[in-house]
Amino acid sequence: MTVSLHDRSMPAKAMGRFRPPSAFWLIAPAILFLAFFFVFPLLKLVAISLPDGSAEHYRQIFTTPVFLRVIGETFRVSLIVTVVTVAIAYPYAYAMAHGGRAALLVLTVALLIPFWVSLLLRSFSWIVLLQNTGLINDFLIAAGLIDRPIRLIRTPLGVIIGMVHILLPYAVLPLYTVMKKIDLRLMEASSICGASWLRGFARVYFPLSLPGVMASAILAFTLALGFYITPALLGSPRDMMIAQMIAGQFNEQLNFGLGAALAVVLMVLTAMAFGLFGAARAALQMRDRRKGEA
Amino acid sequence: MDRLRRVLFWVVVGLTAVFLLLPTLITVPMSFTTTSTLEFPPVGFTFEWYGKVIGAADWRAALVNSLVVALAAAILATVIGTAAALALHAHRFPGKTLVMGLLLSPMVTPVIVLAVGMYMVFSGWGLVATRLGLVLAHTVLAIPFVVVSVLASARMVNPSLAPASLGLGASRWFTFRRVTLPLIMPGVLSGAVFAFITSWDEVVIALFLADVRTRTVPIMIWNQVRTNLDPATAAVAAILIVLSALGVLLSYKIREARS
């Protein structure tokens, strides 16, 4: 008797011999593990933030100036950091994509070395660099630009420098992925047609790189929202970000309900930023498809 | 005009590269200074700070904690993550996109949120201030990296090899061990390295879950940086940078071996 492998009438047991182990048993440990140690803690936070079903903590967060200021400050710093990071990442990624093999190698190494050094150590290095007797101040004084050390550490500027440094690799990689697929002959074509470099860039290259810009901006922004180590080490308590406030509620104030509510707010803000990313990507795809039809 | 633009462009790119490398590059030389404060350029040359770190009992204890936790988390995450990645690769099942989303979401959840959530839950389960608690928490963080890495390498494998082995009469276990696993090994190993480094560098969750006995190296650095900045911290930083570099080298060697 001969049976085709694809014969559906074949008994299930005989079929089983030809299938890899069933998906259920492979995936179940991961789902169970994450359900217990990842999803449950997050749900627990939601539960703690709503004692007896009362939304009092949320009301407090959205009506007290202190909390609103911290949320506002978190947005402000994240936005500045995102703009600066993407602006610096753009030419860097461009050089990686179109600057030749040697440039690609050197720039990739420069990008990946800090990527592999822990966030904590890099914040530590920035403390050393930015302190009053640090390299940056020494350099500025030696160059005659300033005559007295300027205060860089424990200021918003210090936090921004540290955060840009950490987020830069995350912003460069999506930009590079998009840019290396852009055909530079399109720019040549635009210049042959009489467009200036700037006009060609604005009308041809930049629109093509837009998906990369969007991806890196959203990645930088969502990561920036949750930063804790860098602002705690390089910033002053006055310019606190939301993550530090959450930690403070659990460590110092021992107000778990309020801390949990703040954590839920941060989680929702992060999810919203990602939702925005999905929507923006869908809009771009639609634009491209419509162009393709035209 | 064109020339000027090109020069300006490369100056900006060059400065960005310096900005990226500067903090890492100054840390290592500073650890050799003979002064009692952090100096750059360093004054003189001494291994004293390394001796101080290696000789201190609390640093040694932290190092052991870090190694044990990172190793256990890497093994756990690699086993769980590899199995999940294989299921996602080879099967269609209802809710697959949802499961994929769940597996990757620890990567995008703010760590501080995870830290306080785990702290609340783990304190009820008696897992706070234990190595086991840290291992479980770090495994959660590491699973997405393993899944991504194994999936990438499974996609490069010829999909008819496993059915061929089964068709020739091999058992599922034999097929997995002798056909599938060797083919996806580069992805599994680089996922494991990633998982190890994730745990090794992790500080926020450890701040909430560890105590004096179970604290890891990043916690020690955190305490040092918050209280006094001395060259001993730079020595620890230098040791960790070298270890990370070895990790990167290892994962590249693995990737090279694949091609």
Coordinates of C-alpha atoms in Angstrom, one line a residue:
Chain A
M1 CA 0.0 0.0 0.0
T2 CA 1.4 3.4 -0.9
V3 CA 0.3 6.6 0.8
S4 CA 1.1 10.1 -0.3
L5 CA 2.7 12.2 2.4
H6 CA 0.0 14.8 1.9
D7 CA -2.9 12.3 2.0
R8 CA -5.2 13.8 4.6
S9 CA -7.0 10.5 5.1
M10 CA -3.8 9.0 6.6
P11 CA -4.2 8.2 10.3
A12 CA -3.0 11.0 12.6
K13 CA -0.5 8.8 14.3
A14 CA 1.3 7.9 11.1
M15 CA 1.3 11.5 10.1
G16 CA 2.8 12.5 13.3
R17 CA 6.0 10.7 12.5
F18 CA 6.7 13.2 9.6
R19 CA 6.0 16.4 11.6
P20 CA 8.5 18.2 13.8
P21 CA 7.5 18.3 17.4
S22 CA 4.2 20.1 17.8
A23 CA 4.3 23.9 18.1
F24 CA 2.4 23.9 21.4
W25 CA 5.1 22.1 23.4
L26 CA 7.9 24.3 22.0
I27 CA 6.1 27.6 22.6
A28 CA 4.4 26.8 25.9
P29 CA 7.4 27.2 28.2
A30 CA 8.1 30.7 26.8
I31 CA 4.4 31.8 27.1
L32 CA 4.1 30.4 30.6
F33 CA 7.4 31.9 31.7
L34 CA 6.6 35.4 30.4
A35 CA 3.0 35.1 31.7
F36 CA 4.3 34.6 35.3
F37 CA 7.4 36.8 35.3
F38 CA 6.5 39.5 32.8
V39 CA 2.8 39.9 32.2
F40 CA 1.7 39.2 35.8
P41 CA 4.0 41.9 37.3
L42 CA 2.7 44.5 34.8
L43 CA -0.9 43.5 35.7
K44 CA -0.1 43.7 39.3
L45 CA 1.1 47.3 38.9
V46 CA -2.2 48.2 37.3
A47 CA -4.0 46.5 40.2
I48 CA -1.9 48.4 42.8
S49 CA -2.5 51.7 41.0
L50 CA -6.2 51.3 41.4
P51 CA -6.8 50.5 45.1
D52 CA -10.4 49.3 45.6
G53 CA -11.1 50.4 42.0
S54 CA -10.5 54.0 42.8
A55 CA -8.7 56.1 40.2
E56 CA -7.5 58.6 42.9
H57 CA -3.8 58.1 42.1
Y58 CA -4.4 59.0 38.4
R59 CA -6.4 62.0 39.4
Q60 CA -3.6 63.1 41.6
I61 CA -1.0 62.7 38.9
F62 CA -2.9 64.7 36.3
T63 CA -3.9 67.5 38.7
T64 CA -0.7 68.0 40.8
P65 CA 1.8 70.5 39.3
V66 CA 4.8 68.5 40.5
F67 CA 3.8 65.4 38.5
L68 CA 2.6 67.3 35.5
R69 CA 6.0 69.1 35.5
V70 CA 7.9 65.8 35.6
I71 CA 5.8 64.4 32.7
G72 CA 6.3 67.6 30.8
E73 CA 10.1 67.6 31.5
T74 CA 10.3 63.9 30.3
F75 CA 8.6 64.8 27.1
R76 CA 10.7 67.9 26.6
V77 CA 14.0 66.2 27.2
S78 CA 13.0 63.1 25.1
L79 CA 11.9 65.4 22.2
I80 CA 15.2 67.4 22.3
V81 CA 17.3 64.3 22.5
T82 CA 15.4 62.7 19.6
V83 CA 15.8 65.7 17.3
V84 CA 19.5 66.0 18.2
T85 CA 20.1 62.3 17.9
V86 CA 18.4 61.9 14.5
A87 CA 20.1 65.1 13.2
I88 CA 23.6 63.7 14.1
A89 CA 22.7 60.2 13.0
Y90 CA 21.6 61.3 9.5
P91 CA 25.0 62.3 8.0
Y92 CA 26.6 59.5 9.9
A93 CA 24.3 56.9 8.3
Y94 CA 24.7 58.6 5.0
A95 CA 28.5 58.3 5.2
M96 CA 28.1 54.6 6.1
A97 CA 25.7 54.0 3.2
H98 CA 27.5 55.9 0.4
G99 CA 31.0 56.6 1.7
G100 CA 32.8 53.5 0.5
R101 CA 34.1 50.3 2.1
A102 CA 36.8 51.8 4.3
A103 CA 34.4 54.5 5.8
L104 CA 31.8 51.8 6.4
L105 CA 34.2 49.7 8.3
V106 CA 35.6 52.5 10.5
L107 CA 32.2 54.0 11.2
T108 CA 30.7 50.6 12.0
V109 CA 33.4 49.9 14.6
A110 CA 33.0 53.4 16.1
L111 CA 29.3 52.8 16.3
L112 CA 29.4 49.3 17.8
I113 CA 32.1 49.7 20.5
P114 CA 29.9 52.0 22.6
F115 CA 26.9 49.9 21.8
W116 CA 28.5 47.0 23.6
V117 CA 29.7 49.0 26.6
S118 CA 27.1 49.2 29.3
L119 CA 24.9 52.2 29.7
L120 CA 26.1 52.6 33.3
L121 CA 29.7 52.7 32.4
R122 CA 29.1 55.2 29.6
S123 CA 27.2 57.5 32.0
F124 CA 30.2 57.1 34.4
S125 CA 32.6 58.2 31.6
W126 CA 30.5 61.2 30.9
I127 CA 30.6 62.2 34.5
V128 CA 34.4 62.1 34.3
L129 CA 34.4 64.0 31.0
L130 CA 31.9 66.7 32.0
Q131 CA 33.0 67.5 35.6
N132 CA 34.5 70.9 36.3
T133 CA 38.0 69.4 36.1
G134 CA 37.1 67.1 33.3
L135 CA 38.5 66.9 29.8
I136 CA 35.7 69.0 28.1
N137 CA 36.3 71.9 30.4
D138 CA 40.1 71.6 30.2
F139 CA 39.8 71.6 26.5
L140 CA 37.5 74.7 26.3
I141 CA 39.8 76.6 28.7
A142 CA 43.0 75.6 26.8
A143 CA 41.3 76.7 23.5
G144 CA 40.6 80.0 25.2
L145 CA 36.9 79.7 24.6
I146 CA 36.1 80.1 28.3
D147 CA 38.2 81.3 31.2
R148 CA 36.4 79.5 34.0
P149 CA 35.0 75.9 34.0
I150 CA 31.4 75.9 33.0
R151 CA 28.9 73.7 34.9
L152 CA 28.0 70.7 32.6
I153 CA 27.3 68.0 35.1
R154 CA 24.0 68.0 37.0
T155 CA 22.4 70.1 34.3
P156 CA 19.9 69.3 31.6
L157 CA 22.7 69.8 29.0
G158 CA 24.7 67.0 30.7
V159 CA 21.6 64.7 30.6
I160 CA 21.0 65.5 26.9
I161 CA 24.7 64.8 26.0
G162 CA 24.7 61.5 27.8
M163 CA 21.3 60.4 26.3
V164 CA 22.3 61.3 22.8
H165 CA 25.4 59.3 23.1
I166 CA 23.5 56.2 24.2
L167 CA 20.7 56.5 21.6
L168 CA 22.9 57.3 18.6
P169 CA 23.6 53.7 17.6
Y170 CA 19.9 52.9 17.8
A171 CA 19.1 55.9 15.5
V172 CA 21.9 55.2 13.0
L173 CA 21.1 51.5 12.3
P174 CA 17.5 52.0 10.9
L175 CA 18.7 55.0 8.9
Y176 CA 21.5 53.1 7.4
T177 CA 19.3 50.1 6.5
V178 CA 17.0 52.4 4.5
M179 CA 19.8 54.6 2.9
K180 CA 21.9 51.8 1.6
K181 CA 19.0 50.8 -0.6
I182 CA 18.7 54.3 -2.1
D183 CA 20.2 54.5 -5.6
L184 CA 22.5 57.5 -5.8
R185 CA 22.0 57.6 -9.6
L186 CA 18.7 59.2 -8.8
M187 CA 20.6 62.2 -7.5
E188 CA 22.8 62.3 -10.6
A189 CA 19.6 62.2 -12.7
S190 CA 18.2 65.2 -10.8
S191 CA 21.4 67.1 -11.2
I192 CA 21.5 66.4 -15.0
C193 CA 17.9 67.7 -15.1
G194 CA 19.3 71.0 -13.7
A195 CA 18.4 70.7 -10.0
S196 CA 20.9 72.1 -7.5
W197 CA 22.4 69.6 -5.0
L198 CA 20.1 71.1 -2.3
R199 CA 17.0 70.8 -4.4
G200 CA 17.9 67.3 -5.4
F201 CA 18.4 66.3 -1.8
A202 CA 15.2 67.9 -0.6
R203 CA 13.0 66.5 -3.5
V204 CA 14.7 63.2 -4.2
Y205 CA 17.0 61.8 -1.5
F206 CA 15.3 63.0 1.7
P207 CA 11.8 61.7 0.8
L208 CA 13.3 58.3 0.0
S209 CA 15.1 58.2 3.4
L210 CA 12.0 59.3 5.3
P211 CA 11.0 55.8 6.5
G212 CA 14.4 55.5 8.1
V213 CA 14.1 58.9 9.7
M214 CA 10.7 57.9 11.1
A215 CA 11.9 54.6 12.4
S216 CA 15.0 56.0 14.2
A217 CA 13.1 59.0 15.6
I218 CA 10.4 56.8 17.2
L219 CA 12.9 54.3 18.5
A220 CA 15.0 57.1 20.1
F221 CA 11.9 58.8 21.5
T222 CA 10.3 55.7 23.1
L223 CA 13.6 54.6 24.6
A224 CA 14.3 58.1 25.8
L225 CA 10.9 58.3 27.7
G226 CA 12.0 55.4 30.0
F227 CA 15.6 56.5 30.8
Y228 CA 16.6 56.2 34.4
I229 CA 20.4 55.7 34.9
T230 CA 21.6 58.6 32.7
P231 CA 19.4 61.3 34.1
A232 CA 20.0 60.0 37.7
L233 CA 23.7 60.2 37.3
L234 CA 24.2 63.3 35.0
G235 CA 21.1 65.4 35.9
S236 CA 20.0 67.3 38.9
P237 CA 17.0 66.3 41.0
R238 CA 15.3 69.4 39.8
D239 CA 15.1 68.2 36.3
M240 CA 13.8 64.8 37.2
M241 CA 12.4 62.5 34.6
I242 CA 9.4 60.2 35.1
A243 CA 11.5 57.0 35.6
Q244 CA 13.3 58.6 38.5
M245 CA 10.0 59.7 40.0
I246 CA 8.7 56.1 39.8
A247 CA 11.8 54.8 41.5
G248 CA 11.5 57.5 44.2
Q249 CA 7.9 56.5 45.0
F250 CA 9.1 52.9 45.6
N251 CA 12.4 53.6 47.3
E252 CA 11.9 56.8 49.4
Q253 CA 8.3 57.8 49.6
L254 CA 7.1 54.2 49.9
N255 CA 3.9 55.2 48.1
F256 CA 3.5 52.1 46.1
G257 CA 0.0 53.0 44.7
L258 CA 1.2 56.3 43.3
G259 CA 4.4 54.8 42.0
A260 CA 2.5 52.0 40.3
A261 CA 0.1 54.6 38.7
L262 CA 3.1 56.6 37.4
A263 CA 4.6 53.3 36.0
V264 CA 1.3 52.6 34.2
V265 CA 1.3 56.1 32.8
L266 CA 4.9 55.6 31.4
M267 CA 3.9 52.2 30.0
V268 CA 0.9 53.8 28.2
L269 CA 2.9 56.7 26.9
T270 CA 5.5 54.3 25.5
A271 CA 2.8 52.1 23.9
M272 CA 1.2 55.2 22.3
A273 CA 4.5 56.3 20.8
F274 CA 4.9 52.9 19.3
G275 CA 1.3 53.1 18.0
L276 CA 2.2 56.4 16.4
F277 CA 5.1 54.6 14.7
G278 CA 2.8 51.9 13.3
A279 CA 0.4 54.6 12.0
A280 CA 3.2 56.6 10.4
R281 CA 4.6 53.6 8.7
A282 CA 1.2 52.6 7.3
A283 CA 0.7 56.1 6.0
L284 CA 4.1 56.0 4.3
Q285 CA 3.4 52.6 2.7
M286 CA 0.1 53.9 1.4
R287 CA 1.8 57.0 -0.1
D288 CA 4.3 54.7 -1.9
R289 CA 1.6 52.4 -3.1
R290 CA -0.4 55.3 -4.5
K291 CA 2.7 56.6 -6.3
G292 CA 3.3 53.1 -7.7
E293 CA -0.2 53.1 -9.1
A294 CA 0.1 56.6 -10.6
Chain B
M1 CA 31.0 75.0 -3.2
D2 CA 30.7 71.3 -3.8
R3 CA 34.2 70.7 -2.3
L4 CA 33.4 72.8 0.8
R5 CA 30.2 70.8 1.3
R6 CA 32.1 67.5 1.1
V7 CA 34.8 68.6 3.6
L8 CA 32.2 69.9 6.0
F9 CA 30.3 66.6 5.7
W10 CA 33.3 64.5 6.6
V11 CA 34.3 66.8 9.5
V12 CA 30.8 66.4 11.0
V13 CA 30.9 62.6 10.5
G14 CA 34.4 62.4 12.0
L15 CA 33.4 64.5 15.0
T16 CA 30.5 62.2 15.6
A17 CA 32.8 59.2 15.5
V18 CA 35.0 60.8 18.1
F19 CA 32.0 61.7 20.2
L20 CA 30.9 58.0 20.1
L21 CA 34.4 56.6 21.0
L22 CA 35.6 59.3 23.5
P23 CA 34.0 58.0 26.7
T24 CA 35.1 54.5 26.2
L25 CA 38.6 55.4 25.2
I26 CA 39.4 57.7 28.1
T27 CA 38.2 55.3 30.8
V28 CA 40.8 52.6 30.2
P29 CA 43.9 54.9 30.6
M30 CA 42.4 56.6 33.6
S31 CA 42.5 53.4 35.5
F32 CA 46.3 53.4 35.5
T33 CA 46.7 56.8 37.2
T34 CA 48.8 57.0 40.4
T35 CA 46.7 59.9 41.7
S36 CA 43.8 59.2 44.1
T37 CA 41.4 61.2 41.9
L38 CA 40.4 60.4 38.3
E39 CA 42.8 62.2 36.0
F40 CA 43.0 62.5 32.3
P41 CA 45.6 62.3 31.0
P42 CA 46.6 59.8 33.7
V43 CA 49.6 60.6 35.9
G44 CA 52.2 57.8 36.0
F45 CA 51.4 54.1 35.7
T46 CA 50.2 51.7 38.3
F47 CA 48.2 48.5 38.6
E48 CA 47.3 49.4 42.2
W49 CA 43.6 50.1 41.4
Y50 CA 43.2 46.7 39.8
G51 CA 44.8 45.1 42.8
K52 CA 42.5 47.0 45.1
V53 CA 39.4 45.8 43.2
I54 CA 40.5 42.2 42.8
G55 CA 41.6 42.1 46.4
A56 CA 38.4 43.5 47.9
A57 CA 36.0 40.8 49.3
D58 CA 32.9 42.7 48.3
W59 CA 34.0 43.2 44.7
R60 CA 34.8 39.5 44.5
A61 CA 31.5 38.5 45.9
A62 CA 29.7 40.8 43.4
L63 CA 31.7 39.3 40.6
V64 CA 30.6 35.8 41.6
N65 CA 27.0 36.9 41.8
S66 CA 27.2 38.6 38.4
L67 CA 28.7 35.5 36.8
V68 CA 26.3 33.0 38.4
V69 CA 23.3 35.1 37.6
A70 CA 24.3 35.9 34.0
L71 CA 25.3 32.3 33.3
A72 CA 22.0 30.9 34.6
A73 CA 19.9 33.6 32.9
A74 CA 21.7 33.0 29.6
I75 CA 21.1 29.2 29.8
L76 CA 17.5 29.6 30.8
A77 CA 16.8 32.2 28.1
T78 CA 18.6 30.3 25.4
V79 CA 16.6 27.1 26.1
I80 CA 13.2 28.8 26.3
G81 CA 13.9 31.3 23.5
T82 CA 15.3 28.7 21.1
A83 CA 12.3 26.4 21.5
A84 CA 9.9 29.3 21.0
A85 CA 11.8 30.5 17.9
L86 CA 11.7 27.1 16.3
A87 CA 7.9 26.9 16.9
L88 CA 7.5 30.4 15.4
H89 CA 9.7 29.4 12.4
A90 CA 8.3 26.0 11.5
H91 CA 4.6 26.3 12.4
R92 CA 1.5 28.2 11.7
F93 CA -0.9 28.5 14.6
P94 CA -3.7 30.7 15.6
G95 CA -2.5 33.9 17.4
K96 CA 1.0 33.6 16.1
T97 CA 1.4 37.3 15.6
L98 CA 0.2 37.9 19.2
V99 CA 2.7 35.3 20.6
M100 CA 5.5 37.0 18.6
G101 CA 4.5 40.3 20.1
L102 CA 4.5 38.9 23.6
L103 CA 8.0 37.4 23.1
L104 CA 9.5 40.6 21.9
S105 CA 7.7 43.1 24.2
P106 CA 10.2 42.8 27.1
M107 CA 12.6 44.5 24.7
V108 CA 10.4 47.7 24.5
T109 CA 9.0 47.9 28.0
P110 CA 10.7 50.6 30.0
V111 CA 13.0 48.7 32.4
I112 CA 12.0 50.8 35.4
V113 CA 8.4 49.6 34.9
L114 CA 9.5 46.0 34.9
A115 CA 11.7 46.6 37.9
V116 CA 9.0 48.0 40.1
G117 CA 6.4 45.4 38.9
M118 CA 8.8 42.5 39.5
Y119 CA 9.7 44.0 42.9
M120 CA 6.0 44.0 44.0
V121 CA 5.3 40.5 42.7
F122 CA 8.6 38.9 43.7
S123 CA 8.5 40.2 47.3
G124 CA 5.2 38.3 47.7
W125 CA 6.9 35.1 46.4
G126 CA 10.0 35.5 48.6
L127 CA 12.2 36.0 45.5
V128 CA 13.5 39.5 46.5
A129 CA 17.2 39.4 47.6
T130 CA 17.7 36.0 46.1
R131 CA 19.9 35.1 43.1
L132 CA 16.9 33.1 41.7
G133 CA 14.8 36.3 41.5
L134 CA 17.5 38.0 39.6
V135 CA 17.9 35.1 37.2
L136 CA 14.2 35.0 36.5
A137 CA 14.0 38.7 35.9
H138 CA 17.1 38.8 33.6
T139 CA 15.8 35.8 31.7
V140 CA 12.6 37.8 30.8
L141 CA 14.9 40.6 29.5
A142 CA 17.1 38.2 27.5
I143 CA 14.4 36.0 25.8
P144 CA 13.6 38.5 23.0
F145 CA 17.3 38.7 22.0
V146 CA 17.5 34.9 21.8
V147 CA 14.3 34.6 19.8
V148 CA 15.4 37.3 17.3
S149 CA 18.8 35.7 16.9
V150 CA 17.6 32.1 16.5
L151 CA 14.8 33.1 14.1
A152 CA 17.3 34.9 11.9
S153 CA 19.5 31.9 11.6
A154 CA 16.6 29.4 11.2
R155 CA 15.5 31.4 8.1
M156 CA 18.7 30.6 6.4
V157 CA 18.4 26.9 6.8
N158 CA 17.1 24.8 3.9
P159 CA 13.5 23.9 5.1
S160 CA 13.5 20.4 3.5
L161 CA 16.4 19.0 5.5
A162 CA 14.4 18.2 8.7
P163 CA 11.5 16.6 6.8
A164 CA 14.1 14.6 4.9
S165 CA 15.7 13.3 8.1
L166 CA 12.3 12.4 9.5
G167 CA 11.4 10.7 6.2
L168 CA 14.5 8.6 6.3
G169 CA 13.2 7.2 9.6
A170 CA 15.1 9.3 12.2
S171 CA 13.2 10.2 15.4
R172 CA 12.2 13.8 16.1
W173 CA 14.8 14.0 18.9
F174 CA 17.6 12.6 16.6
T175 CA 16.5 15.0 13.9
F176 CA 16.6 18.0 16.3
R177 CA 20.0 17.0 17.7
R178 CA 21.8 16.0 14.5
V179 CA 20.1 18.1 11.8
T180 CA 18.3 21.2 13.1
L181 CA 20.4 22.2 16.1
P182 CA 23.8 22.1 14.3
L183 CA 22.3 24.2 11.5
I184 CA 20.9 26.9 13.8
M185 CA 23.8 26.7 16.2
P186 CA 25.4 30.1 15.2
G187 CA 22.1 31.8 16.1
V188 CA 21.7 29.9 19.3
L189 CA 25.2 30.8 20.5
S190 CA 25.1 34.5 19.5
G191 CA 21.7 34.6 21.3
A192 CA 23.3 33.1 24.4
V193 CA 26.1 35.7 24.3
F194 CA 23.6 38.5 24.0
A195 CA 21.6 37.0 26.8
F196 CA 24.7 36.8 29.0
I197 CA 25.6 40.4 28.4
T198 CA 22.1 41.6 28.9
S199 CA 22.2 40.2 32.4
W200 CA 25.8 41.1 33.0
D201 CA 25.1 44.8 32.3
E202 CA 21.7 45.1 33.9
V203 CA 21.4 47.5 36.8
V204 CA 17.9 48.9 37.2
I205 CA 16.1 45.6 38.0
A206 CA 19.1 44.5 40.2
L207 CA 18.7 47.8 42.2
F208 CA 15.2 46.7 43.2
L209 CA 15.7 43.0 43.6
A210 CA 19.2 42.6 45.0
D211 CA 20.5 43.1 48.6
V212 CA 24.0 43.4 50.1
R213 CA 24.6 39.6 49.7
T214 CA 23.2 39.2 46.2
R215 CA 24.4 42.5 44.7
T216 CA 26.0 42.3 41.3
V217 CA 29.0 44.2 39.8
P218 CA 26.7 47.0 38.2
I219 CA 25.2 47.7 41.6
M220 CA 28.7 48.1 43.1
I221 CA 29.6 50.5 40.2
W222 CA 26.3 52.4 40.8
N223 CA 27.1 52.8 44.5
Q224 CA 30.7 53.9 43.7
V225 CA 29.6 56.5 41.1
R226 CA 27.0 57.9 43.4
T227 CA 29.4 58.3 46.4
N228 CA 33.0 58.8 45.4
L229 CA 34.6 58.8 42.0
D230 CA 38.0 57.1 42.3
P231 CA 40.3 55.3 39.8
A232 CA 39.1 52.0 41.2
T233 CA 35.8 52.5 39.4
A234 CA 37.7 53.2 36.2
A235 CA 39.6 49.9 36.8
V236 CA 36.3 48.0 37.1
A237 CA 35.1 49.8 34.0
A238 CA 38.2 48.8 32.1
I239 CA 37.8 45.2 33.1
L240 CA 34.2 45.2 32.0
I241 CA 35.0 46.9 28.7
V242 CA 37.6 44.2 27.9
L243 CA 35.1 41.5 28.8
S244 CA 32.4 43.1 26.5
A245 CA 35.0 43.3 23.7
L246 CA 35.7 39.6 24.2
G247 CA 32.0 38.9 24.0
V248 CA 31.6 40.8 20.8
L249 CA 34.6 39.1 19.3
L250 CA 33.1 35.7 20.3
S251 CA 29.8 36.5 18.6
Y252 CA 31.6 37.7 15.4
K253 CA 33.7 34.6 15.3
I254 CA 30.5 32.5 15.6
R255 CA 28.9 34.5 12.8
E256 CA 32.0 34.0 10.7
A257 CA 32.0 30.3 11.3
R258 CA 28.5 30.2 9.9
S259 CA 29.5 31.5 6.5

